[in-house]
């Protein structure tokens, strides 16, 4: 049976206390391995290794760090199939999706920041006879990186690459539910020749490992992606220490379809935005708001397209909807179906656990993609993040009402709007309370742009130069003339 280990100081090490958690394959419901259930003592060893590695790593010129990151990217590329298989197995997502999106993106993250660090610069101001004022940007030291289960390697590397590029060393914690690709990344870093201690990976549960990282005085910044509830807890723990914090949290994203939308594109992309990765992407459009004149037609066509999606074994090439990541999340999704019924919603398709997709997957966590109508904007189903293949569609009367409905949740991660009216597109985009707005598109982004949410979806921004700024301290130096 597969037994994962922590990656500390360039070595794979068992947890000091020898405790493990089971690794469950969501498609089968079977245990296929175990992952360290680490404790504060393991985190302390990782921090010590990172502190030891910091002086040499941070002293390397940017092109040398860039070359290291590029070698990691190349090694991910060479081992892409192994990573995709591991990711599909421990996450339940279709293997085709892991091959097409998650693993190439992890490679891109390293490539992107390998390039970005060679272009990163700080300001200098000539003040004439008075003097000269410039900004030094220096790495912070040891940083803590905590990531969720939904895009395990994609989001893990989105933090690791800029942290290392900027000259920091890191203690990183993947989700205990999906740790397999993170464990492979340790091996990849070793193969790529990354110096020992620059990246340390500690597996385990949030309250034990995550909180030990967040509260350690030696950890100068924490970058977290996950739920709003855990983000709040991290914020409470970290605030008294004044360490830098970046929090990327939950969402309840609106997909606003105006009557003049480019219909076929809006329909096809809305279905994709609803159900990709079983609806378990923080950017999924789970609230679909349709302008009244188009509403009935849109619902009918959306339901027909949803019915055509194939729920299946993640390993099958023609599977659209794989397994839900865990039994707990599977049950949560089903509880929301009960809530929808209790709130008076009508389940237009899906809503059931399907018959076994094949013999191998008989014990797996599958759920039909579900479309709910008849619930108003204040219903729990339209206010709370479900994070599964469950969407709600409701109508709006005009632009003002559409905007009010879209902005009516505590979240503000992303929003999509569909219209052929150029002026309205810009007007509505500016008023949507969301950190990312897509006009007539979804999930397209230049990695140079800042990424993050508003309201309870995020604090701080990741991506591009913003990430390099987060992972450095600006020092203002003035030289008298
Ligand atoms: P989660 O908050 O339960 O866990 C995220 C990570 O935090 C895990 O590694 C977990 O072990 C750790 N953790 C848990 N408790 C902790 C604690 N007390 N202290 C420190 N660390 C702790 O989230 P999840 O269920 O893994 O992921 C789903 C959530 O992530 C959804 O809410 C989703 O919207 C969000 N998400 C947000 C983004 C974004 O960019 N905004 C991207 C992906 C996922």
Short mmCIF file of C-alpha atoms and ligand atoms in Angstrom, two decimals:
data_model
loop_
_atom_site.label_atom_id
_atom_site.label_comp_id
_atom_site.label_asym_id
_atom_site.label_seq_id
_atom_site.Cartn_x
_atom_site.Cartn_y
_atom_site.Cartn_z
CA UNK A 1 0.00 0.00 0.00
CA UNK A 2 1.18 3.52 -0.81
CA UNK A 3 2.61 5.29 2.24
CA UNK A 4 3.46 8.96 1.76
CA UNK A 5 6.16 10.76 3.73
CA UNK A 6 6.97 14.35 4.60
CA UNK A 7 9.62 16.04 2.45
CA UNK A 8 11.98 17.86 4.79
CA UNK A 9 15.49 19.10 4.06
CA UNK A 10 15.52 17.28 0.73
CA UNK A 11 14.67 13.91 2.31
CA UNK A 12 11.48 11.90 2.63
CA UNK A 13 10.85 11.44 6.35
CA UNK A 14 8.10 9.65 8.28
CA UNK A 15 6.14 11.71 10.81
CA UNK A 16 7.88 11.74 14.20
CA UNK A 17 4.87 10.30 16.05
CA UNK A 18 4.36 7.59 13.39
CA UNK A 19 0.67 8.40 12.90
CA UNK A 20 -1.08 8.21 9.54
CA UNK A 21 -4.45 9.07 7.97
CA UNK A 22 -6.09 6.86 5.35
CA UNK A 23 -6.02 7.92 1.70
CA UNK A 24 -9.33 7.14 0.05
CA UNK A 25 -9.93 6.95 -3.69
CA UNK A 26 -13.22 8.83 -4.17
CA UNK A 27 -14.13 6.85 -7.29
CA UNK A 28 -14.12 3.57 -5.37
CA UNK A 29 -14.53 4.58 -1.73
CA UNK A 30 -11.57 2.27 -0.98
CA UNK A 31 -8.45 3.03 1.04
CA UNK A 32 -5.44 2.98 -1.27
CA UNK A 33 -2.71 4.37 0.94
CA UNK A 34 -1.87 6.52 3.92
CA UNK A 35 -0.59 10.01 4.50
CA UNK A 36 1.34 11.32 7.54
CA UNK A 37 -0.85 12.72 10.30
CA UNK A 38 1.97 15.08 11.25
CA UNK A 39 2.23 17.28 14.31
CA UNK A 40 3.94 20.48 15.41
CA UNK A 41 7.25 18.66 15.85
CA UNK A 42 7.32 17.80 12.13
CA UNK A 43 6.51 21.40 11.24
CA UNK A 44 9.34 22.56 13.51
CA UNK A 45 11.80 20.30 11.66
CA UNK A 46 10.58 21.69 8.32
CA UNK A 47 10.95 25.27 9.55
CA UNK A 48 14.47 24.56 10.80
CA UNK A 49 15.42 23.13 7.39
CA UNK A 50 13.89 26.14 5.62
CA UNK A 51 15.72 28.57 7.92
CA UNK A 52 18.99 26.77 7.27
CA UNK A 53 18.48 26.88 3.48
CA UNK A 54 17.40 30.53 3.36
CA UNK A 55 20.76 32.41 3.37
CA UNK A 56 22.20 30.52 0.39
CA UNK A 57 18.95 30.40 -1.59
CA UNK A 58 18.15 34.08 -1.10
CA UNK A 59 21.72 35.04 -2.02
CA UNK A 60 21.47 33.34 -5.41
CA UNK A 61 21.11 35.84 -8.26
CA UNK A 62 17.60 35.84 -9.76
CA UNK A 63 18.72 34.09 -12.99
CA UNK A 64 20.10 31.20 -10.92
CA UNK A 65 16.84 30.78 -8.99
CA UNK A 66 15.01 31.09 -12.28
CA UNK A 67 17.08 28.23 -13.74
CA UNK A 68 16.19 26.03 -10.75
CA UNK A 69 12.48 26.71 -11.21
CA UNK A 70 12.76 26.00 -14.91
CA UNK A 71 14.29 22.60 -14.16
CA UNK A 72 11.36 21.83 -11.83
CA UNK A 73 8.96 22.81 -14.66
CA UNK A 74 10.79 20.53 -17.08
CA UNK A 75 10.68 17.64 -14.63
CA UNK A 76 6.94 18.14 -14.10
CA UNK A 77 6.60 18.02 -17.88
CA UNK A 78 8.56 14.79 -18.08
CA UNK A 79 6.46 13.18 -15.33
CA UNK A 80 3.11 14.67 -16.36
CA UNK A 81 1.32 11.37 -16.94
CA UNK A 82 2.34 10.00 -13.53
CA UNK A 83 1.11 13.22 -11.91
CA UNK A 84 -2.20 13.17 -13.81
CA UNK A 85 -2.88 9.58 -12.76
CA UNK A 86 -2.09 10.39 -9.12
CA UNK A 87 -4.28 13.49 -9.18
CA UNK A 88 -7.26 11.73 -10.73
CA UNK A 89 -6.99 8.89 -8.23
CA UNK A 90 -6.88 10.95 -5.07
CA UNK A 91 -9.27 13.67 -6.23
CA UNK A 92 -11.86 11.78 -8.29
CA UNK A 93 -11.60 14.21 -11.21
CA UNK A 94 -11.65 12.89 -14.77
CA UNK A 95 -8.15 11.83 -15.79
CA UNK A 96 -8.63 13.75 -19.04
CA UNK A 97 -9.16 16.97 -17.04
CA UNK A 98 -6.04 16.41 -14.92
CA UNK A 99 -4.06 15.82 -18.13
CA UNK A 100 -5.51 18.82 -19.94
CA UNK A 101 -5.68 21.42 -17.14
CA UNK A 102 -4.17 20.66 -13.74
CA UNK A 103 -0.78 19.26 -14.60
CA UNK A 104 0.07 21.58 -17.52
CA UNK A 105 -0.93 24.50 -15.32
CA UNK A 106 1.38 23.32 -12.50
CA UNK A 107 4.23 23.25 -15.02
CA UNK A 108 3.21 26.70 -16.31
CA UNK A 109 3.24 28.10 -12.77
CA UNK A 110 6.92 27.24 -12.40
CA UNK A 111 7.75 28.48 -15.91
CA UNK A 112 5.81 31.70 -15.40
CA UNK A 113 7.56 32.66 -12.16
CA UNK A 114 10.94 31.52 -13.47
CA UNK A 115 10.51 34.18 -16.16
CA UNK A 116 8.78 36.74 -13.94
CA UNK A 117 11.58 36.92 -11.38
CA UNK A 118 14.06 37.92 -14.07
CA UNK A 119 11.78 40.91 -14.89
CA UNK A 120 10.89 41.90 -11.33
CA UNK A 121 12.16 45.34 -10.42
CA UNK A 122 11.73 48.03 -7.81
CA UNK A 123 11.41 51.80 -8.10
CA UNK A 124 14.09 54.48 -7.92
CA UNK A 125 13.43 58.27 -7.80
CA UNK A 126 15.94 60.94 -8.57
CA UNK A 127 15.14 63.88 -6.22
CA UNK A 128 17.72 66.20 -7.73
CA UNK A 129 20.07 67.96 -5.31
CA UNK A 130 18.13 66.55 -2.34
CA UNK A 131 19.16 63.00 -3.07
CA UNK A 132 18.01 59.71 -4.38
CA UNK A 133 15.22 57.47 -3.07
CA UNK A 134 14.89 53.82 -4.01
CA UNK A 135 13.08 50.68 -2.90
CA UNK A 136 14.85 47.45 -2.08
CA UNK A 137 12.69 44.34 -2.38
CA UNK A 138 14.04 41.52 -0.28
CA UNK A 139 12.67 38.03 0.35
CA UNK A 140 10.88 37.57 3.66
CA UNK A 141 12.56 34.41 4.91
CA UNK A 142 10.56 31.26 5.64
CA UNK A 143 6.99 31.40 4.33
CA UNK A 144 4.00 29.11 5.00
CA UNK A 145 1.83 27.88 2.12
CA UNK A 146 -1.48 26.08 2.70
CA UNK A 147 -3.65 24.75 -0.12
CA UNK A 148 -7.00 22.96 -0.67
CA UNK A 149 -8.10 19.72 -2.35
CA UNK A 150 -9.95 20.88 -5.43
CA UNK A 151 -7.02 21.71 -7.75
CA UNK A 152 -4.31 20.08 -5.66
CA UNK A 153 -1.12 20.57 -7.67
CA UNK A 154 -2.29 23.60 -9.64
CA UNK A 155 -2.91 25.69 -6.50
CA UNK A 156 -0.01 24.28 -4.51
CA UNK A 157 2.49 25.29 -7.21
CA UNK A 158 0.75 28.66 -7.71
CA UNK A 159 2.04 29.52 -4.23
CA UNK A 160 5.33 27.64 -4.19
CA UNK A 161 6.68 29.03 -7.47
CA UNK A 162 6.45 32.77 -6.62
CA UNK A 163 7.57 32.20 -3.02
CA UNK A 164 10.74 30.43 -4.16
CA UNK A 165 11.32 32.72 -7.16
CA UNK A 166 11.36 35.73 -4.82
CA UNK A 167 14.11 34.08 -2.74
CA UNK A 168 12.12 32.68 0.17
CA UNK A 169 12.22 29.15 1.47
CA UNK A 170 8.94 27.44 2.24
CA UNK A 171 7.02 25.08 4.47
CA UNK A 172 4.05 23.93 2.44
CA UNK A 173 1.01 21.93 3.45
CA UNK A 174 -1.26 20.32 0.84
CA UNK A 175 -4.76 19.17 1.70
CA UNK A 176 -4.72 15.93 3.69
CA UNK A 177 -7.53 14.73 1.38
CA UNK A 178 -5.48 15.02 -1.82
CA UNK A 179 -1.77 14.88 -0.96
CA UNK A 180 -0.52 12.53 -3.70
CA UNK A 181 0.73 15.05 -6.25
CA UNK A 182 2.35 17.17 -3.54
CA UNK A 183 4.33 14.11 -2.47
CA UNK A 184 5.42 13.57 -6.08
CA UNK A 185 6.42 17.22 -6.29
CA UNK A 186 8.92 16.63 -3.48
CA UNK A 187 10.47 13.87 -5.54
CA UNK A 188 10.43 16.08 -8.63
CA UNK A 189 12.26 18.87 -6.78
CA UNK A 190 14.89 16.38 -5.66
CA UNK A 191 15.28 15.05 -9.20
CA UNK A 192 15.50 18.61 -10.54
CA UNK A 193 18.31 19.40 -8.09
CA UNK A 194 16.53 22.01 -5.99
CA UNK A 195 18.77 22.58 -2.95
CA UNK A 196 17.68 20.76 0.22
CA UNK A 197 15.43 22.74 2.56
CA UNK A 198 14.25 25.27 -0.03
CA UNK A 199 10.87 23.54 -0.29
CA UNK A 200 9.61 21.44 2.62
CA UNK A 201 6.28 19.62 2.47
CA UNK A 202 4.49 18.57 5.65
CA UNK A 203 1.34 16.47 5.39
CA UNK A 204 -1.49 16.32 7.90
CA UNK A 205 -4.61 17.92 9.25
CA UNK A 206 -5.28 21.65 9.36
CA UNK A 207 -5.61 22.17 13.12
CA UNK A 208 -2.31 20.34 13.76
CA UNK A 209 -0.03 21.12 10.83
CA UNK A 210 -1.73 24.23 9.41
CA UNK A 211 -1.98 26.00 12.74
CA UNK A 212 1.62 25.13 13.65
CA UNK A 213 2.71 26.81 10.41
CA UNK A 214 0.48 29.85 10.93
CA UNK A 215 1.55 30.48 14.52
CA UNK A 216 5.30 29.81 14.19
CA UNK A 217 7.23 33.06 14.80
CA UNK A 218 9.84 32.04 12.21
CA UNK A 219 7.20 31.95 9.45
CA UNK A 220 7.09 35.48 8.09
CA UNK A 221 4.07 35.19 5.78
CA UNK A 222 1.21 32.81 5.17
CA UNK A 223 -0.47 32.29 1.84
CA UNK A 224 -3.68 30.28 2.19
CA UNK A 225 -6.28 29.03 -0.25
CA UNK A 226 -9.35 27.25 1.09
CA UNK A 227 -12.68 27.88 2.76
CA UNK A 228 -13.77 31.18 4.28
CA UNK A 229 -14.25 29.54 7.69
CA UNK A 230 -10.64 28.32 7.82
CA UNK A 231 -9.40 31.62 6.36
CA UNK A 232 -11.11 33.41 9.24
CA UNK A 233 -9.46 31.09 11.77
CA UNK A 234 -6.04 31.68 10.18
CA UNK A 235 -6.63 35.41 10.22
CA UNK A 236 -7.50 35.29 13.95
CA UNK A 237 -4.35 33.30 14.70
CA UNK A 238 -1.98 35.32 12.54
CA UNK A 239 -3.19 38.87 13.16
CA UNK A 240 -1.56 39.27 16.61
CA UNK A 241 1.78 38.22 15.09
CA UNK A 242 1.53 40.88 12.32
CA UNK A 243 2.78 38.44 9.70
CA UNK A 244 1.82 39.01 6.11
CA UNK A 245 -1.34 37.17 5.05
CA UNK A 246 -2.85 36.31 1.70
CA UNK A 247 -6.23 34.57 1.91
CA UNK A 248 -8.02 33.12 -1.13
CA UNK A 249 -11.36 31.78 0.05
CA UNK A 250 -14.80 30.56 -0.94
CA UNK A 251 -17.16 31.81 -3.61
CA UNK A 252 -20.76 31.78 -4.76
CA UNK A 253 -20.22 33.10 -8.22
CA UNK A 254 -22.93 34.68 -10.32
CA UNK A 255 -23.28 33.92 -14.01
CA UNK A 256 -25.42 36.72 -15.41
CA UNK A 257 -27.09 36.03 -18.76
CA UNK A 258 -28.73 39.04 -20.42
CA UNK A 259 -31.42 38.58 -23.05
CA UNK A 260 -29.04 39.82 -25.76
CA UNK A 261 -26.35 37.25 -24.86
CA UNK A 262 -24.55 35.34 -27.63
CA UNK A 263 -26.87 32.45 -26.91
CA UNK A 264 -25.04 29.30 -27.94
CA UNK A 265 -21.75 30.38 -26.35
CA UNK A 266 -23.50 31.52 -23.18
CA UNK A 267 -25.32 28.20 -22.86
CA UNK A 268 -22.36 25.92 -23.59
CA UNK A 269 -19.94 27.87 -21.39
CA UNK A 270 -22.43 28.19 -18.54
CA UNK A 271 -22.79 24.40 -18.46
CA UNK A 272 -18.99 24.05 -18.41
CA UNK A 273 -18.67 26.75 -15.73
CA UNK A 274 -21.25 24.96 -13.61
CA UNK A 275 -19.97 21.40 -13.71
CA UNK A 276 -16.26 21.25 -14.57
CA UNK A 277 -14.41 19.26 -11.89
CA UNK A 278 -17.85 18.23 -10.48
CA UNK A 279 -18.52 21.91 -9.70
CA UNK A 280 -15.55 21.90 -7.34
CA UNK A 281 -13.67 24.91 -8.70
CA UNK A 282 -13.79 28.06 -6.61
CA UNK A 283 -14.60 29.94 -9.84
CA UNK A 284 -17.54 27.78 -10.90
CA UNK A 285 -20.69 29.71 -11.77
CA UNK A 286 -23.13 28.12 -9.34
CA UNK A 287 -25.78 30.87 -9.45
CA UNK A 288 -27.10 31.38 -12.96
CA UNK A 289 -29.17 34.54 -13.30
CA UNK A 290 -31.09 34.87 -16.55
CA UNK A 291 -32.92 37.94 -17.82
CA UNK A 292 -36.64 37.31 -17.84
CA UNK A 293 -37.36 37.15 -21.61
CA UNK A 294 -34.73 34.42 -22.05
CA UNK A 295 -35.38 32.54 -18.84
CA UNK A 296 -37.71 29.68 -19.89
CA UNK A 297 -35.78 28.87 -23.06
CA UNK A 298 -32.43 29.00 -21.25
CA UNK A 299 -33.57 26.72 -18.42
CA UNK A 300 -34.97 24.17 -20.87
CA UNK A 301 -31.79 24.08 -22.95
CA UNK A 302 -29.50 24.13 -19.89
CA UNK A 303 -31.34 21.15 -18.38
CA UNK A 304 -31.11 19.24 -21.68
CA UNK A 305 -27.33 19.88 -21.88
CA UNK A 306 -26.88 18.88 -18.24
CA UNK A 307 -28.76 15.61 -18.80
CA UNK A 308 -26.34 14.83 -21.62
CA UNK A 309 -23.29 15.00 -19.33
CA UNK A 310 -21.85 11.59 -18.61
CA UNK A 311 -21.22 10.67 -14.98
CA UNK A 312 -18.56 7.99 -15.02
CA UNK A 313 -15.32 6.42 -13.92
CA UNK A 314 -12.69 9.18 -13.80
CA UNK A 315 -10.43 6.88 -15.80
CA UNK A 316 -12.85 6.65 -18.75
CA UNK A 317 -12.10 8.99 -21.65
CA UNK A 318 -15.73 9.97 -22.17
CA UNK A 319 -16.45 10.88 -18.52
CA UNK A 320 -17.64 14.45 -17.96
CA UNK A 321 -18.45 14.19 -14.25
CA UNK A 322 -16.15 12.09 -12.05
CA UNK A 323 -16.44 11.38 -8.34
CA UNK A 324 -17.01 13.89 -5.54
CA UNK A 325 -13.76 14.34 -3.62
CA UNK A 326 -14.77 12.77 -0.30
CA UNK A 327 -17.64 11.14 1.52
CA UNK A 328 -18.04 14.27 3.67
CA UNK A 329 -18.33 16.56 0.63
CA UNK A 330 -20.67 14.06 -1.07
CA UNK A 331 -22.95 14.13 1.95
CA UNK A 332 -22.78 17.92 2.13
CA UNK A 333 -23.89 18.15 -1.53
CA UNK A 334 -26.83 15.86 -0.80
CA UNK A 335 -27.80 17.86 2.28
CA UNK A 336 -28.06 20.94 0.09
CA UNK A 337 -30.46 19.04 -2.16
CA UNK A 338 -32.61 18.47 0.91
CA UNK A 339 -32.34 22.16 1.78
CA UNK A 340 -33.35 23.07 -1.78
CA UNK A 341 -36.45 20.87 -1.52
CA UNK A 342 -37.30 22.27 1.90
CA UNK A 343 -36.92 25.83 0.59
CA UNK A 344 -39.44 25.05 -2.15
CA UNK A 345 -37.01 24.64 -5.02
CA UNK A 346 -37.74 22.40 -7.95
CA UNK A 347 -35.07 19.91 -9.01
CA UNK A 348 -35.20 20.05 -12.79
CA UNK A 349 -32.63 17.32 -13.41
CA UNK A 350 -30.18 15.22 -11.43
CA UNK A 351 -30.48 15.26 -7.67
CA UNK A 352 -29.79 11.55 -7.32
CA UNK A 353 -26.90 9.28 -6.56
CA UNK A 354 -26.64 7.38 -9.86
CA UNK A 355 -26.48 3.58 -10.11
CA UNK A 356 -22.86 2.32 -10.02
CA UNK A 357 -21.04 3.56 -13.11
CA UNK A 358 -19.12 0.24 -13.26
CA UNK A 359 -18.06 -2.55 -10.92
CA UNK A 360 -14.80 -0.84 -9.92
CA UNK A 361 -16.65 2.30 -8.82
CA UNK A 362 -19.53 0.60 -6.97
CA UNK A 363 -18.51 2.19 -3.63
CA UNK A 364 -17.61 5.61 -5.07
CA UNK A 365 -19.02 9.04 -4.29
CA UNK A 366 -21.01 9.97 -7.39
CA UNK A 367 -23.79 12.49 -7.81
CA UNK A 368 -25.78 13.45 -10.89
CA UNK A 369 -25.28 17.05 -12.01
CA UNK A 370 -28.24 18.91 -10.62
CA UNK A 371 -30.20 21.97 -11.75
CA UNK A 372 -32.52 23.72 -9.30
CA UNK A 373 -35.04 26.44 -10.14
CA UNK A 374 -37.65 28.32 -8.18
CA UNK A 375 -35.42 29.66 -5.40
CA UNK A 376 -34.97 33.37 -4.76
CA UNK A 377 -31.66 35.11 -4.17
CA UNK A 378 -31.94 34.95 -0.37
CA UNK A 379 -32.43 31.17 -0.15
CA UNK A 380 -29.60 29.26 1.47
CA UNK A 381 -28.91 27.42 -1.76
CA UNK A 382 -28.22 30.79 -3.40
CA UNK A 383 -26.27 32.26 -0.49
CA UNK A 384 -24.01 29.45 0.75
CA UNK A 385 -21.14 27.79 -1.05
CA UNK A 386 -22.05 24.17 -1.86
CA UNK A 387 -18.93 23.33 -3.91
CA UNK A 388 -20.48 20.45 -5.83
CA UNK A 389 -22.34 19.70 -9.09
CA UNK A 390 -25.41 21.64 -7.98
CA UNK A 391 -26.52 24.91 -9.59
CA UNK A 392 -29.50 27.17 -9.18
CA UNK A 393 -31.06 29.20 -12.01
CA UNK A 394 -33.31 32.18 -11.33
CA UNK A 395 -34.66 35.08 -13.35
CA UNK A 396 -34.09 38.82 -13.09
CA UNK A 397 -36.15 41.66 -14.52
CA UNK A 398 -33.56 44.20 -15.64
CA UNK A 399 -29.94 45.30 -15.26
CA UNK A 400 -30.42 46.84 -11.81
CA UNK A 401 -32.11 43.77 -10.43
CA UNK A 402 -29.55 41.45 -12.03
CA UNK A 403 -26.73 43.40 -10.40
CA UNK A 404 -28.48 43.48 -7.04
CA UNK A 405 -29.02 39.70 -7.14
CA UNK A 406 -25.45 39.07 -8.29
CA UNK A 407 -24.04 41.19 -5.46
CA UNK A 408 -26.36 39.80 -2.79
CA UNK A 409 -24.03 37.22 -1.17
CA UNK A 410 -21.20 37.68 1.35
CA UNK A 411 -18.81 36.34 -1.30
CA UNK A 412 -17.10 38.19 -4.13
CA UNK A 413 -14.69 35.89 -5.92
CA UNK A 414 -15.70 35.90 -9.59
CA UNK A 415 -18.63 36.68 -11.88
CA UNK A 416 -19.44 36.14 -15.52
CA UNK A 417 -21.72 38.24 -17.68
CA UNK A 418 -23.15 37.50 -21.10
CA UNK A 419 -24.31 40.35 -23.32
CA UNK A 420 -23.78 41.73 -26.83
CA UNK A 421 -24.04 45.32 -25.58
CA UNK A 422 -20.51 46.66 -25.22
CA UNK A 423 -21.44 49.56 -22.98
CA UNK A 424 -23.48 47.39 -20.66
CA UNK A 425 -20.64 44.87 -20.48
CA UNK A 426 -18.23 47.48 -19.12
CA UNK A 427 -20.84 49.18 -16.94
CA UNK A 428 -21.92 45.95 -15.26
CA UNK A 429 -18.36 44.60 -14.93
CA UNK A 430 -17.38 47.72 -12.98
CA UNK A 431 -20.32 47.33 -10.57
CA UNK A 432 -20.09 43.61 -9.92
CA UNK A 433 -18.64 42.97 -6.47
CA UNK A 434 -16.17 40.34 -7.62
CA UNK A 435 -12.40 40.24 -7.88
CA UNK A 436 -12.54 38.60 -11.31
CA UNK A 437 -15.13 39.34 -14.00
CA UNK A 438 -15.46 37.44 -17.26
CA UNK A 439 -17.35 39.02 -20.14
CA UNK A 440 -18.68 36.44 -22.61
CA UNK A 441 -16.15 33.88 -21.35
CA UNK A 442 -15.11 31.88 -18.30
CA UNK A 443 -11.85 30.73 -16.68
CA UNK A 444 -9.54 32.57 -19.10
CA UNK A 445 -6.76 34.59 -17.52
CA UNK A 446 -3.37 36.01 -18.30
CA UNK A 447 -1.12 34.88 -15.44
CA UNK A 448 0.36 38.39 -15.26
CA UNK A 449 -2.91 39.81 -13.90
CA UNK A 450 -3.71 39.96 -10.17
CA UNK A 451 -6.02 37.23 -8.93
CA UNK A 452 -8.23 37.26 -5.84
CA UNK A 453 -11.61 37.87 -4.33
CA UNK A 454 -13.54 40.71 -2.71
CA UNK A 455 -15.67 40.61 0.46
CA UNK A 456 -15.44 37.22 2.21
CA UNK A 457 -13.72 35.61 -0.78
CA UNK A 458 -10.30 37.09 -0.36
CA UNK A 459 -7.73 39.34 1.18
CA UNK A 460 -4.71 40.21 -0.93
CA UNK A 461 -3.98 39.26 -4.52
CA UNK A 462 -2.02 36.44 -6.09
CA UNK A 463 -0.65 36.18 -9.58
CA UNK A 464 1.94 38.01 -11.63
CA UNK A 465 4.04 40.70 -10.01
CA UNK A 466 1.48 40.99 -7.17
CA UNK A 467 2.62 37.59 -5.92
CA UNK A 468 6.28 38.60 -6.07
CA UNK A 469 5.44 41.77 -4.18
CA UNK A 470 3.60 39.75 -1.53
CA UNK A 471 6.57 37.45 -1.05
CA UNK A 472 9.03 40.34 -0.61
CA UNK A 473 9.47 43.15 1.89
CA UNK A 474 9.85 46.65 0.49
CA UNK A 475 12.59 48.68 2.15
CA UNK A 476 12.70 52.41 1.41
CA UNK A 477 16.25 53.77 1.17
CA UNK A 478 17.08 57.46 0.85
CA UNK A 479 20.55 58.70 0.02
CA UNK A 480 21.23 62.37 0.62
CA UNK A 481 22.61 64.33 -2.33
P1 LIG B 1 -10.37 24.04 3.78
O1 LIG B 1 -10.42 25.45 4.21
O2 LIG B 1 -11.10 23.03 4.56
O3 LIG B 1 -8.84 23.53 3.77
C1 LIG B 1 -7.84 24.21 3.04
C2 LIG B 1 -6.49 23.89 3.66
O4 LIG B 1 -6.44 24.47 4.97
C3 LIG B 1 -6.23 22.40 3.83
O5 LIG B 1 -4.87 22.14 3.57
C4 LIG B 1 -6.56 22.19 5.30
O6 LIG B 1 -5.93 21.07 5.88
C5 LIG B 1 -6.05 23.48 5.91
N1 LIG B 1 -6.64 23.81 7.21
C6 LIG B 1 -7.82 23.38 7.74
N2 LIG B 1 -8.00 23.89 8.96
C7 LIG B 1 -6.92 24.67 9.23
C8 LIG B 1 -6.54 25.47 10.33
N3 LIG B 1 -7.30 25.57 11.42
N4 LIG B 1 -5.37 26.15 10.26
C9 LIG B 1 -4.60 26.09 9.15
N5 LIG B 1 -4.91 25.32 8.08
C10 LIG B 1 -6.06 24.63 8.11
O7 LIG B 1 -10.79 24.04 2.25
P2 LIG B 1 -11.00 22.78 1.30
O8 LIG B 1 -12.25 22.08 1.72
O9 LIG B 1 -9.71 22.02 1.21
O10 LIG B 1 -11.20 23.50 -0.11
C11 LIG B 1 -12.43 23.99 -0.57
C12 LIG B 1 -12.54 25.47 -0.33
O11 LIG B 1 -11.46 26.16 -0.95
C13 LIG B 1 -13.79 26.08 -0.93
O12 LIG B 1 -14.33 26.99 -0.02
C14 LIG B 1 -13.27 26.81 -2.16
O13 LIG B 1 -14.04 27.89 -2.61
C15 LIG B 1 -11.95 27.27 -1.67
N6 LIG B 1 -11.06 27.61 -2.77
C16 LIG B 1 -10.79 28.93 -3.01
C17 LIG B 1 -9.96 29.29 -4.06
C18 LIG B 1 -9.64 30.73 -4.36
O14 LIG B 1 -8.75 30.98 -5.15
N7 LIG B 1 -10.32 31.68 -3.76
C19 LIG B 1 -9.41 28.29 -4.87
C20 LIG B 1 -9.71 26.96 -4.60
C21 LIG B 1 -10.54 26.63 -3.54
#
